Short mmCIF file of C-alpha atoms in Angstrom, two decimals:
data_model
loop_
_atom_site.label_atom_id
_atom_site.label_comp_id
_atom_site.label_asym_id
_atom_site.label_seq_id
_atom_site.Cartn_x
_atom_site.Cartn_y
_atom_site.Cartn_z
CA MET A 12 105.18 121.58 104.92
CA GLY A 13 108.35 123.67 105.14
CA ASN A 14 111.49 122.16 103.74
CA ASP A 15 113.93 124.26 105.72
CA SER A 16 113.66 125.57 109.26
CA GLU A 17 115.66 126.56 112.27
CA TRP A 18 115.99 122.94 113.38
CA GLY A 19 116.59 121.13 110.11
CA PHE A 20 116.89 121.13 106.36
CA ALA A 21 116.90 118.95 103.25
CA THR A 22 120.15 118.07 101.48
CA PRO A 23 119.95 119.32 97.87
CA TYR A 24 119.61 116.32 95.57
CA GLU A 25 119.76 116.12 91.79
CA ASP A 26 116.86 114.28 90.15
CA VAL A 27 117.92 110.63 89.85
CA GLY A 28 114.38 109.26 89.60
CA GLY A 29 114.17 106.15 87.41
CA GLU A 30 117.92 105.80 86.88
CA VAL A 31 118.75 103.07 89.40
CA ALA A 32 117.30 99.59 89.81
CA ILE A 33 117.64 97.22 92.76
CA VAL A 34 118.26 93.88 91.07
CA GLY A 35 119.28 91.56 93.88
CA VAL A 36 118.45 91.34 97.57
CA GLY A 37 119.73 89.05 100.29
CA GLU A 38 119.49 88.58 104.03
CA SER A 39 121.71 86.57 106.32
CA ASP A 40 120.18 84.24 108.86
CA HIS A 41 118.76 86.37 111.68
CA THR A 42 119.51 84.99 115.13
CA LYS A 43 120.02 85.81 118.76
CA ALA A 44 123.66 85.68 119.92
CA SER A 45 125.24 83.33 117.41
CA GLY A 46 129.00 83.61 117.85
CA ARG A 47 129.27 84.70 114.21
CA THR A 48 131.29 87.77 113.25
CA ALA A 49 129.73 90.74 111.48
CA ARG A 50 131.99 89.96 108.53
CA GLU A 51 130.74 86.37 108.21
CA ILE A 52 127.16 87.58 108.44
CA ALA A 53 127.72 90.22 105.77
CA ALA A 54 129.37 87.69 103.44
CA GLN A 55 126.32 85.42 103.66
CA ALA A 56 123.99 88.32 102.86
CA VAL A 57 126.09 89.41 99.86
CA GLU A 58 126.24 85.84 98.51
CA ARG A 59 122.47 85.63 98.66
CA ALA A 60 122.00 89.05 97.04
CA LEU A 61 124.29 88.06 94.15
CA ASP A 62 122.43 84.74 93.72
CA ASP A 63 119.15 86.61 93.71
CA ALA A 64 120.42 88.99 91.02
CA GLY A 65 121.94 86.19 88.94
CA LEU A 66 125.28 87.99 89.05
CA ARG A 67 128.76 86.61 89.74
CA PRO A 68 131.18 88.20 92.23
CA GLU A 69 133.30 89.20 89.21
CA ASP A 70 130.43 91.37 87.97
CA ILE A 71 130.49 93.60 91.06
CA ASP A 72 132.62 96.72 90.64
CA GLY A 73 131.28 98.89 93.45
CA ILE A 74 130.71 98.39 97.17
CA MET A 75 128.99 100.57 99.75
CA TYR A 76 129.10 100.14 103.49
CA THR A 77 128.48 102.13 106.60
CA PRO A 78 130.64 104.91 107.97
CA VAL A 79 130.13 103.53 111.50
CA ALA A 80 131.34 99.93 111.06
CA ALA A 81 133.30 98.68 108.06
CA ASP A 82 132.97 94.97 108.71
CA PHE A 83 132.73 93.96 105.07
CA ASP A 84 134.80 96.37 103.01
CA GLU A 85 136.38 96.08 99.55
CA ARG A 86 139.24 94.00 100.89
CA ALA A 87 136.91 91.59 102.66
CA PHE A 88 134.82 91.31 99.49
CA ARG A 89 137.84 90.34 97.37
CA GLU A 90 139.14 87.90 99.97
CA HIS A 91 135.79 86.24 100.56
CA PHE A 92 134.97 85.74 96.89
CA GLY A 93 138.54 85.17 95.69
CA VAL A 94 138.35 87.97 93.13
CA SER A 95 140.77 90.77 92.36
CA GLN A 96 138.91 93.49 90.47
CA GLU A 97 139.09 97.16 91.41
CA LEU A 98 136.02 98.34 93.30
CA TRP A 99 134.44 101.77 93.49
CA VAL A 100 133.96 102.36 97.23
CA SER A 101 131.52 104.52 99.15
CA ARG A 102 131.24 104.71 102.91
CA GLN A 103 127.87 106.43 102.54
CA GLY A 104 126.11 103.08 102.51
CA GLY A 105 125.10 100.33 104.92
CA GLY A 106 122.03 100.47 107.16
CA MET A 107 120.02 103.12 109.04
CA VAL A 108 119.59 106.32 107.07
CA TRP A 109 122.19 105.14 104.56
CA ALA A 110 120.17 102.10 103.52
CA ALA A 111 117.76 104.71 102.09
CA SER A 112 120.26 107.24 100.74
CA ALA A 113 122.84 104.80 99.28
CA PRO A 114 120.97 104.56 95.95
CA TYR A 115 121.53 108.30 95.48
CA GLU A 116 125.31 107.93 95.76
CA ALA A 117 125.06 104.82 93.58
CA ALA A 118 123.08 106.75 90.95
CA LEU A 119 125.85 109.32 90.61
CA ALA A 120 128.49 106.58 90.31
CA LEU A 121 126.46 104.64 87.73
CA ARG A 122 125.75 107.82 85.77
CA SER A 123 129.44 108.69 85.52
CA GLY A 124 130.49 105.12 84.71
CA ARG A 125 132.59 104.72 87.85
CA ALA A 126 130.70 101.47 88.52
CA ARG A 127 128.22 99.18 86.78
CA HIS A 128 127.02 96.85 89.54
CA ILE A 129 127.14 98.11 93.13
CA VAL A 130 126.42 96.14 96.28
CA ASN A 131 125.35 97.87 99.48
CA VAL A 132 125.90 95.77 102.60
CA PHE A 133 125.29 96.02 106.33
CA SER A 134 125.55 93.60 109.23
CA VAL A 135 125.80 93.53 113.01
CA ALA A 136 126.81 90.92 115.55
CA TRP A 137 125.56 93.02 118.43
CA ALA A 138 123.64 90.19 120.11
CA THR A 139 126.94 88.31 120.32
CA GLN A 140 128.91 91.42 121.33
CA ARG A 141 126.33 92.88 123.67
CA ALA A 142 128.04 91.98 126.93
CA GLU A 143 131.11 93.95 125.86
CA MET A 144 129.17 97.09 124.93
CA VAL A 145 128.36 99.77 127.52
CA GLY A 146 124.60 100.15 127.32
CA GLY A 147 124.48 97.69 124.38
CA PRO A 148 123.95 99.70 121.19
CA GLY A 149 124.26 102.75 123.44
CA GLN A 150 128.04 102.26 123.43
CA MET A 151 128.64 104.92 120.78
CA HIS A 152 126.48 107.34 122.72
CA ALA A 153 128.28 106.60 125.97
CA GLU A 154 131.52 107.50 124.20
CA GLU A 155 130.22 110.88 122.99
CA LEU A 156 131.69 113.26 125.53
CA PHE A 157 128.82 115.76 125.85
CA LYS A 158 126.43 112.89 126.47
CA GLN A 159 128.91 111.32 128.89
CA SER A 160 129.03 114.57 130.86
CA LEU A 161 125.48 115.94 130.57
CA GLU A 162 123.12 113.01 129.91
CA VAL A 163 124.48 109.67 131.13
CA PRO A 164 125.00 110.77 134.78
CA PHE A 165 121.31 111.71 134.96
CA GLY A 166 120.18 108.37 133.54
CA TRP A 167 119.17 110.01 130.26
CA PHE A 168 120.74 107.06 128.45
CA PRO A 169 120.64 104.93 126.35
CA GLN A 170 118.30 105.12 123.35
CA PRO A 171 115.16 103.67 125.04
CA VAL A 172 115.28 106.60 127.47
CA TYR A 173 115.62 109.27 124.76
CA PHE A 174 112.73 107.85 122.79
CA ALA A 175 110.51 107.15 125.80
CA SER A 176 111.00 110.87 126.56
CA ILE A 177 109.89 111.72 123.05
CA ALA A 178 106.89 109.40 123.38
CA ARG A 179 105.87 111.06 126.67
CA ARG A 180 106.08 114.49 125.08
CA HIS A 181 104.12 113.29 122.03
CA MET A 182 101.42 112.03 124.41
CA HIS A 183 101.32 115.44 126.08
CA GLU A 184 101.24 117.50 122.88
CA PHE A 185 98.90 115.34 120.83
CA GLY A 186 97.04 112.98 123.14
CA THR A 187 98.81 109.88 121.81
CA THR A 188 98.07 106.80 123.92
CA GLU A 189 99.84 103.61 124.98
CA GLU A 190 97.21 101.63 123.08
CA GLN A 191 98.17 103.47 119.89
CA LEU A 192 101.87 102.69 120.36
CA GLY A 193 100.78 99.13 121.09
CA ALA A 194 98.92 98.93 117.78
CA ILE A 195 102.24 99.46 116.00
CA ALA A 196 103.97 96.71 118.00
CA VAL A 197 101.06 94.33 117.37
CA ALA A 198 100.99 94.97 113.60
CA CYS A 199 104.74 94.38 113.34
CA ARG A 200 104.54 91.19 115.39
CA ARG A 201 101.68 89.85 113.30
CA HIS A 202 103.76 90.37 110.16
CA ALA A 203 106.77 88.69 111.78
CA ASN A 204 104.58 85.72 112.70
CA LEU A 205 103.97 85.25 108.96
CA THR A 206 107.63 85.73 107.97
CA PRO A 207 109.80 82.57 108.16
CA ALA A 208 113.07 84.50 108.61
CA ALA A 209 111.78 86.65 111.49
CA VAL A 210 113.34 86.22 114.93
CA MET A 211 109.87 86.53 116.56
CA ARG A 212 108.02 84.33 114.03
CA ALA A 213 106.79 81.91 116.74
CA LYS A 214 105.77 84.52 119.34
CA PRO A 215 102.34 86.11 118.89
CA LEU A 216 101.53 89.46 120.54
CA SER A 217 98.03 90.81 121.16
CA LEU A 218 97.20 94.31 122.31
CA ALA A 219 96.18 92.80 125.67
CA ASP A 220 99.60 91.09 125.90
CA TYR A 221 101.25 94.42 125.13
CA LEU A 222 99.31 96.32 127.79
CA ALA A 223 100.00 93.59 130.38
CA SER A 224 103.75 93.82 129.84
CA PRO A 225 105.64 95.78 132.53
CA LYS A 226 107.09 99.18 131.74
CA ILE A 227 110.88 99.29 131.69
CA ALA A 228 111.37 102.95 130.78
CA ASP A 229 107.88 104.27 131.47
CA PRO A 230 106.03 104.99 129.15
CA PHE A 231 107.89 102.23 127.23
CA ARG A 232 107.51 98.51 127.61
CA LYS A 233 110.05 96.15 126.11
CA GLU A 234 107.60 95.61 123.22
CA ASP A 235 108.08 99.29 122.26
CA CYS A 236 111.78 98.59 121.75
CA CYS A 237 113.55 96.80 118.93
CA LEU A 238 115.19 93.41 119.20
CA ILE A 239 118.90 92.90 119.57
CA SER A 240 119.91 90.22 117.07
CA ASP A 241 122.78 89.14 114.84
CA GLY A 242 122.17 89.57 111.14
CA GLY A 243 122.70 91.50 107.97
CA GLY A 244 121.47 92.27 104.51
CA ALA A 245 122.63 93.43 101.11
CA TYR A 246 121.20 94.74 97.89
CA VAL A 247 122.66 95.09 94.40
CA MET A 248 122.10 98.16 92.24
CA THR A 249 122.63 98.84 88.57
CA THR A 250 121.08 101.07 85.92
CA ALA A 251 117.43 100.56 85.04
CA GLU A 252 118.58 99.83 81.50
CA ARG A 253 120.90 96.95 82.48
CA ALA A 254 118.37 95.65 84.98
CA ARG A 255 115.97 94.71 82.18
CA ASP A 256 118.39 91.94 81.11
CA LEU A 257 118.59 90.44 84.61
CA ALA A 258 116.59 87.67 86.23
CA LYS A 259 114.10 89.38 88.50
CA PRO A 260 111.14 91.70 87.86
CA LEU A 261 112.30 95.29 87.55
CA VAL A 262 112.25 97.47 90.69
CA THR A 263 113.48 101.02 90.25
CA VAL A 264 114.27 103.94 92.53
CA ALA A 265 111.56 106.54 91.88
CA GLY A 266 112.70 109.16 94.38
CA ILE A 267 115.06 109.83 97.29
CA GLY A 268 115.30 112.63 99.82
CA LEU A 269 117.62 113.27 102.73
CA GLY A 270 116.75 115.41 105.76
CA ASN A 271 118.98 116.68 108.55
CA SER A 272 118.58 117.93 112.10
CA ARG A 273 120.90 120.76 113.12
CA THR A 274 121.25 119.38 116.66
CA GLY A 275 122.72 116.03 115.61
CA VAL A 276 122.70 113.36 118.29
CA HIS A 277 121.80 115.89 120.97
CA TRP A 278 118.10 115.05 120.74
CA ALA A 279 117.22 116.99 123.87
CA GLU A 280 117.87 120.25 122.02
CA GLN A 281 116.08 119.49 118.73
CA GLY A 282 113.74 122.39 117.99
CA GLU A 283 110.75 120.19 117.24
CA PHE A 284 111.29 117.48 119.81
CA THR A 285 108.52 115.19 118.56
CA SER A 286 109.52 115.26 114.86
CA THR A 287 112.09 113.54 112.69
CA PRO A 288 114.05 114.90 109.72
CA GLN A 289 111.67 112.91 107.48
CA ARG A 290 109.81 116.22 107.48
CA PHE A 291 112.56 117.55 105.22
CA ALA A 292 113.39 114.33 103.36
CA ALA A 293 109.96 113.12 102.26
CA PRO A 294 108.91 116.17 100.19
CA VAL A 295 112.11 115.87 98.14
CA ALA A 296 111.55 112.16 97.48
CA PHE A 297 107.87 112.51 96.57
CA ALA A 298 108.57 115.45 94.27
CA MET A 299 111.35 113.49 92.52
CA ALA A 300 109.05 110.49 92.11
CA GLY A 301 106.06 112.56 91.00
CA LEU A 302 103.91 110.59 93.43
CA GLU A 303 101.44 111.34 96.22
CA ARG A 304 101.17 109.70 99.64
CA SER A 305 97.98 108.00 98.47
CA ASP A 306 100.00 106.18 95.77
CA VAL A 307 101.98 104.22 98.39
CA ASP A 308 101.09 100.54 98.75
CA VAL A 309 103.58 99.53 101.41
CA LEU A 310 105.66 101.54 103.88
CA THR A 311 108.64 100.40 105.92
CA CYS A 312 110.52 102.59 108.38
CA TYR A 313 113.59 102.22 110.53
CA ASP A 314 111.85 101.39 113.79
CA PRO A 315 114.06 101.26 116.87
CA PHE A 316 110.98 102.19 118.92
CA THR A 317 107.23 102.38 118.29
CA ILE A 318 107.27 106.17 118.58
CA VAL A 319 109.87 106.45 115.81
CA SER A 320 107.47 104.64 113.47
CA LEU A 321 104.63 106.90 114.50
CA MET A 322 106.65 110.10 114.02
CA GLN A 323 107.93 109.07 110.59
CA ILE A 324 104.41 108.19 109.42
CA GLU A 325 103.39 111.73 110.40
CA ASP A 326 106.53 113.44 109.15
CA MET A 327 106.33 111.76 105.74
CA GLY A 328 102.86 113.23 105.42
CA PHE A 329 100.66 110.14 105.64
CA CYS A 330 98.57 112.04 108.20
CA PRO A 331 98.74 115.51 109.73
CA LYS A 332 101.35 116.04 112.47
CA GLY A 333 99.98 114.86 115.77
CA GLU A 334 97.34 112.57 114.31
CA GLY A 335 99.66 109.58 113.99
CA GLY A 336 98.23 107.94 117.09
CA ARG A 337 94.71 107.88 115.73
CA PHE A 338 96.03 106.93 112.27
CA VAL A 339 97.78 103.72 113.42
CA GLU A 340 94.92 102.39 115.58
CA GLY A 341 93.41 98.95 115.09
CA ALA A 342 94.47 97.17 111.91
CA ALA A 343 95.47 100.30 109.98
CA LEU A 344 99.05 99.07 109.48
CA HIS A 345 98.24 95.43 108.72
CA PHE A 346 99.26 93.97 105.36
CA ASP A 347 95.82 92.57 104.60
CA GLY A 348 93.39 95.43 104.39
CA GLY A 349 95.14 98.12 106.42
CA VAL A 350 95.10 101.66 105.03
CA LEU A 351 98.92 101.71 105.09
CA PRO A 352 100.58 98.26 105.25
CA TYR A 353 103.63 98.89 107.42
CA ASN A 354 106.82 96.95 108.18
CA THR A 355 105.32 93.89 106.57
CA HIS A 356 108.27 91.70 107.60
CA GLY A 357 107.99 92.74 111.25
CA GLY A 358 110.58 95.51 111.30
CA MET A 359 113.25 95.89 113.94
CA LEU A 360 110.64 95.33 116.63
CA SER A 361 109.87 91.77 115.52
CA HIS A 362 111.78 90.69 112.39
CA ALA A 363 115.46 91.43 113.10
CA TYR A 364 117.70 94.19 114.32
CA VAL A 365 119.59 94.80 111.12
CA LEU A 366 119.10 98.54 111.16
CA GLY A 367 116.99 99.00 108.08
CA ILE A 368 118.77 97.02 105.38
CA ALA A 369 116.18 94.22 105.69
CA HIS A 370 113.45 96.84 105.26
CA VAL A 371 114.77 97.61 101.77
CA VAL A 372 114.97 93.88 101.03
CA GLU A 373 111.33 93.57 102.13
CA VAL A 374 110.11 96.46 99.96
CA VAL A 375 111.80 94.95 96.90
CA ARG A 376 110.18 91.57 97.62
CA GLN A 377 106.78 93.23 98.05
CA LEU A 378 107.11 94.95 94.67
CA ARG A 379 108.14 91.67 93.04
CA GLY A 380 105.25 89.80 94.69
CA GLU A 381 107.66 87.57 96.66
CA ALA A 382 106.92 88.69 100.24
CA ALA A 383 105.64 86.41 103.01
CA ALA A 384 102.97 88.86 104.16
CA GLN A 385 102.33 90.02 100.60
CA VAL A 386 100.33 93.20 99.98
CA PRO A 387 98.17 92.44 96.92
CA ASP A 388 99.49 94.07 93.74
CA ALA A 389 102.00 96.30 95.55
CA ARG A 390 103.44 98.80 93.06
CA ILE A 391 104.93 101.60 95.16
CA GLY A 392 106.90 100.94 98.34
CA ILE A 393 108.96 103.09 100.68
CA TYR A 394 111.79 102.66 103.13
CA GLY A 395 112.20 105.48 105.62
CA GLY A 396 115.74 105.45 107.02
CA TYR A 397 116.63 107.20 110.25
CA THR A 398 119.59 107.82 112.52
CA GLY A 399 118.38 110.71 114.67
CA PRO A 400 120.55 113.40 113.09
CA GLN A 401 119.32 112.39 109.63
CA ALA A 402 116.40 110.69 107.94
CA ALA A 403 115.91 109.64 104.33
CA THR A 404 112.95 108.58 102.21
CA LEU A 405 113.57 105.97 99.49
CA ILE A 406 110.64 105.42 97.11
CA LEU A 407 110.75 102.24 95.03
CA ARG A 408 108.50 101.39 92.11
CA ARG A 409 107.64 98.15 90.36
CA GLY A 410 108.79 98.56 86.76
CA ASP A 411 109.97 101.93 85.58
CA ALA A 412 106.89 104.01 84.80
CA MET B 26 135.71 100.28 128.79
CA LEU B 27 135.32 104.04 128.58
CA GLY B 28 138.68 104.64 130.19
CA ARG B 29 137.36 105.99 133.49
CA ALA B 30 136.86 103.93 136.65
CA ASP B 31 134.26 106.44 137.87
CA PHE B 32 131.93 106.13 134.83
CA PRO B 33 129.02 106.99 134.81
CA LEU B 34 129.94 109.89 137.09
CA PRO B 35 130.76 112.91 134.92
CA ASP B 36 134.37 113.84 134.24
CA THR B 37 134.17 117.21 135.98
CA GLU B 38 137.57 118.22 134.58
CA TRP B 39 136.61 117.81 130.92
CA GLY B 40 137.07 121.29 129.41
CA PRO B 41 133.79 122.05 127.66
CA THR B 42 131.60 121.21 130.68
CA ARG B 43 134.03 121.99 133.53
CA PRO B 44 132.29 125.31 134.40
CA PHE B 45 128.92 123.50 134.60
CA TRP B 46 130.20 121.02 137.16
CA ALA B 47 132.27 123.63 139.03
CA ALA B 48 129.13 125.76 139.39
CA ALA B 49 127.13 122.75 140.57
CA ALA B 50 129.73 122.16 143.28
CA ARG B 51 128.92 125.71 144.51
CA ALA B 52 125.17 124.94 144.27
CA GLU B 53 124.76 127.13 141.18
CA LEU B 54 123.26 126.32 137.82
CA ALA B 55 125.42 127.83 135.06
CA ILE B 56 124.82 127.79 131.30
CA PRO B 57 126.94 129.54 128.67
CA ARG B 58 125.61 132.44 126.60
CA CYS B 59 127.02 132.99 123.11
CA ASP B 60 128.99 136.24 122.89
CA GLY B 61 127.95 136.56 119.24
CA CYS B 62 124.16 136.12 119.20
CA HIS B 63 123.57 136.44 122.96
CA ARG B 64 121.42 133.33 123.09
CA LEU B 65 122.00 130.55 125.57
CA HIS B 66 124.44 128.12 123.98
CA TRP B 67 123.55 124.54 124.92
CA TYR B 68 125.24 122.09 124.61
CA PRO B 69 128.54 123.95 125.14
CA GLU B 70 130.06 122.83 121.86
CA PRO B 71 132.99 124.77 120.39
CA ARG B 72 130.79 126.69 117.93
CA CYS B 73 127.34 128.18 118.38
CA ARG B 74 124.97 126.25 116.11
CA ARG B 75 122.97 129.41 115.40
CA CYS B 76 125.63 132.02 114.62
CA GLY B 77 128.84 130.00 114.43
CA GLY B 78 130.38 132.10 117.23
CA GLU B 79 133.30 130.52 119.03
CA ARG B 80 133.17 132.55 122.26
CA HIS B 81 130.70 132.16 125.06
CA THR B 82 130.43 133.27 128.67
CA TRP B 83 129.02 131.15 131.46
CA GLU B 84 126.33 132.79 133.59
CA GLY B 85 124.16 131.84 136.52
CA MET B 86 120.57 130.79 135.92
CA SER B 87 117.56 131.26 138.20
CA GLY B 88 117.24 127.50 138.57
CA ARG B 89 113.56 127.64 137.64
CA GLY B 90 111.95 125.90 134.73
CA THR B 91 109.19 123.56 133.62
CA LEU B 92 109.06 119.81 133.24
CA PHE B 93 109.33 119.18 129.49
CA THR B 94 109.26 115.38 129.52
CA TRP B 95 110.32 112.49 131.73
CA VAL B 96 110.89 108.74 131.92
CA VAL B 97 110.52 106.47 134.95
CA LEU B 98 113.45 104.06 134.86
CA ARG B 99 112.46 100.65 136.18
CA HIS B 100 115.19 98.69 134.37
CA ALA B 101 118.92 99.23 134.89
CA PHE B 102 120.27 100.04 131.43
CA LEU B 103 123.66 100.28 133.12
CA PRO B 104 124.52 98.02 136.06
CA GLN B 105 125.61 101.15 137.92
CA PHE B 106 122.01 102.44 137.82
CA GLY B 107 120.82 99.27 139.57
CA ASP B 108 120.53 100.26 143.20
CA GLY B 109 118.78 103.56 142.46
CA LEU B 110 115.69 102.16 140.74
CA PRO B 111 113.15 103.38 140.12
CA PHE B 112 114.24 106.94 139.34
CA VAL B 113 112.96 109.71 137.11
CA SER B 114 115.18 110.99 134.31
CA ALA B 115 113.83 114.13 132.71
CA LEU B 116 114.31 117.13 130.48
CA VAL B 117 113.65 120.50 132.10
CA ALA B 118 113.02 123.62 129.99
CA LEU B 119 114.80 126.58 131.59
CA GLU B 120 112.94 129.75 132.51
CA GLU B 121 115.53 131.96 130.74
CA ASP B 122 115.05 130.10 127.43
CA PRO B 123 112.62 127.17 127.25
CA GLY B 124 114.48 126.02 124.12
CA VAL B 125 117.28 124.91 126.44
CA ARG B 126 116.35 121.53 127.83
CA LEU B 127 118.55 120.20 130.56
CA ALA B 128 118.83 116.47 131.15
CA THR B 129 118.37 115.94 134.87
CA ARG B 130 116.59 113.87 137.49
CA ILE B 131 113.37 114.79 139.25
CA VAL B 132 113.44 114.20 143.00
CA ASP B 133 111.15 114.70 146.00
CA CYS B 134 108.06 113.75 144.00
CA ALA B 135 106.18 110.51 143.35
CA PRO B 136 106.35 109.64 139.62
CA GLU B 137 102.54 109.49 139.45
CA ALA B 138 102.34 113.15 140.51
CA LEU B 139 104.44 114.43 137.60
CA ALA B 140 102.80 116.41 134.80
CA ALA B 141 104.15 118.07 131.69
CA GLU B 142 104.77 121.81 132.09
CA MET B 143 104.71 121.68 135.89
CA PRO B 144 107.00 124.31 137.47
CA VAL B 145 110.23 122.88 138.85
CA GLU B 146 113.26 124.30 140.65
CA VAL B 147 116.84 123.19 140.92
CA VAL B 148 118.15 121.36 143.97
CA PHE B 149 121.71 120.13 144.35
CA ARG B 150 122.27 116.56 145.45
CA PRO B 151 125.17 114.11 145.39
CA LEU B 152 125.18 111.80 142.42
CA ARG B 153 126.30 108.27 143.37
CA PHE B 154 126.36 104.96 141.54
CA ALA B 155 126.49 101.33 142.59
CA GLY B 156 130.03 100.04 142.68
CA VAL B 157 131.56 103.46 141.85
CA GLN B 158 133.80 105.33 144.28
CA GLY B 159 133.00 108.95 145.12
CA SER B 160 130.18 111.33 144.29
CA VAL B 161 129.60 114.52 142.32
CA THR B 162 127.20 117.31 143.26
CA ALA B 163 124.65 117.60 140.47
CA PRO B 164 121.67 119.79 139.60
CA PHE B 165 118.46 117.84 140.07
CA PHE B 166 114.98 119.38 139.99
CA ARG B 167 111.90 119.12 142.16
CA PRO B 168 108.37 120.47 141.84
CA VAL B 169 107.93 124.03 143.11
CA GLU B 170 105.89 124.03 146.34
#
């Protein structure tokens, strides 16, 4: 598997394996349109992450949030908690790809002593704001001027259309079927049905239900597409050494990799149309961790659409490229006996649309043995973050060896 | 919202894509070629992503290509798409360089008859949207007879 090519490349990373621990995780309430602001949602998630870690707001001296929406920044943190300390700040945090790559930036800050306890936070109120957004979460894409001129007028907009196009091409190149995409949706829904915090906890989905659902962007049905919900999450990082004195079982970062596509958000032009930059990210993370794919007990991936799950499973090397459809069939992704338990909280398809931060929370809970749909004796877990232009693999380990 | 009353019609005066839309108005399909590496340069961003070149020259294409992938839109993701449903949004790989994939619509063909790699040719049609004044001539594609 090449780690550099005409269409993408891996960001060079120093080895930070084993240096960082995730010591506290928290989620806000996940809801449909709630009238809450993204800042209120983030504050609730951070409070819960601090409680989980057994840390006080005064202990936090670093904050990370997303470059795309700074709803809970250092000023909001100080105001909300009534504290005044200086905070190390990184805008290379938040959700999506950054929920996976933030621990790398945190590792460098912890190593140099710029911070001791760092919180990474992300939230959205997009269910509440949806009516004001052109194309919903497509708003940012509608504002990109090349897309506005060359894609939107042709109806190649918003994200469901890009990814339905990718799914169609994947079907052509590799023989992937609707039933195989459906197996992903069904596995995620089953996990959400077992997860009290999941938006879709009370709504079962069978493969027959999936196939009976009308197509909205053929080949996609609405069940291929993620929810739109209000919610957020946060996690607290410190050194593995300090983590041993804290309340919860130790979970450390074993490896991280970051991959990039040279065509950015212009998906139509990506050299390998049916791949993600996980192809470049995953080898870096696995090499840093000194682990094999067969060592992984639970996988979570940023899953805006079924096909994005399928591609990342392939591109991380859990099966050869093109065989993802056959790999995910039946109960392969189920938490209880599947070959690769996947998005065990329900993911963005069925748990909540919090853009990956809840995936990291879920992996940490799995490795502590605290998850709702618990994989027995889970020791190694992964979050695959994705934005389109970038993807990152975050490998977490129970304990530190 | 996006500052233009005619959204989602393209802004045909926006510099980087003005030659594309001006050519379409003359029923021509034009794509820029990088003056540095002589490869087609799509999208027409300021710098060539392959060689970094900052100069490119627009040239006429044959208008032939193959259907790379497509989606049948049955839901209006924008209210302005509403009265045109269902329609087929697609990527067409150009004959001159199949690595260039043009977002377009496929017309004059039932969605069930579409197949990946089928030969297609450009046809110029007015682009119109529900509730939006005016129209813009745009390159759509149809199966080759």
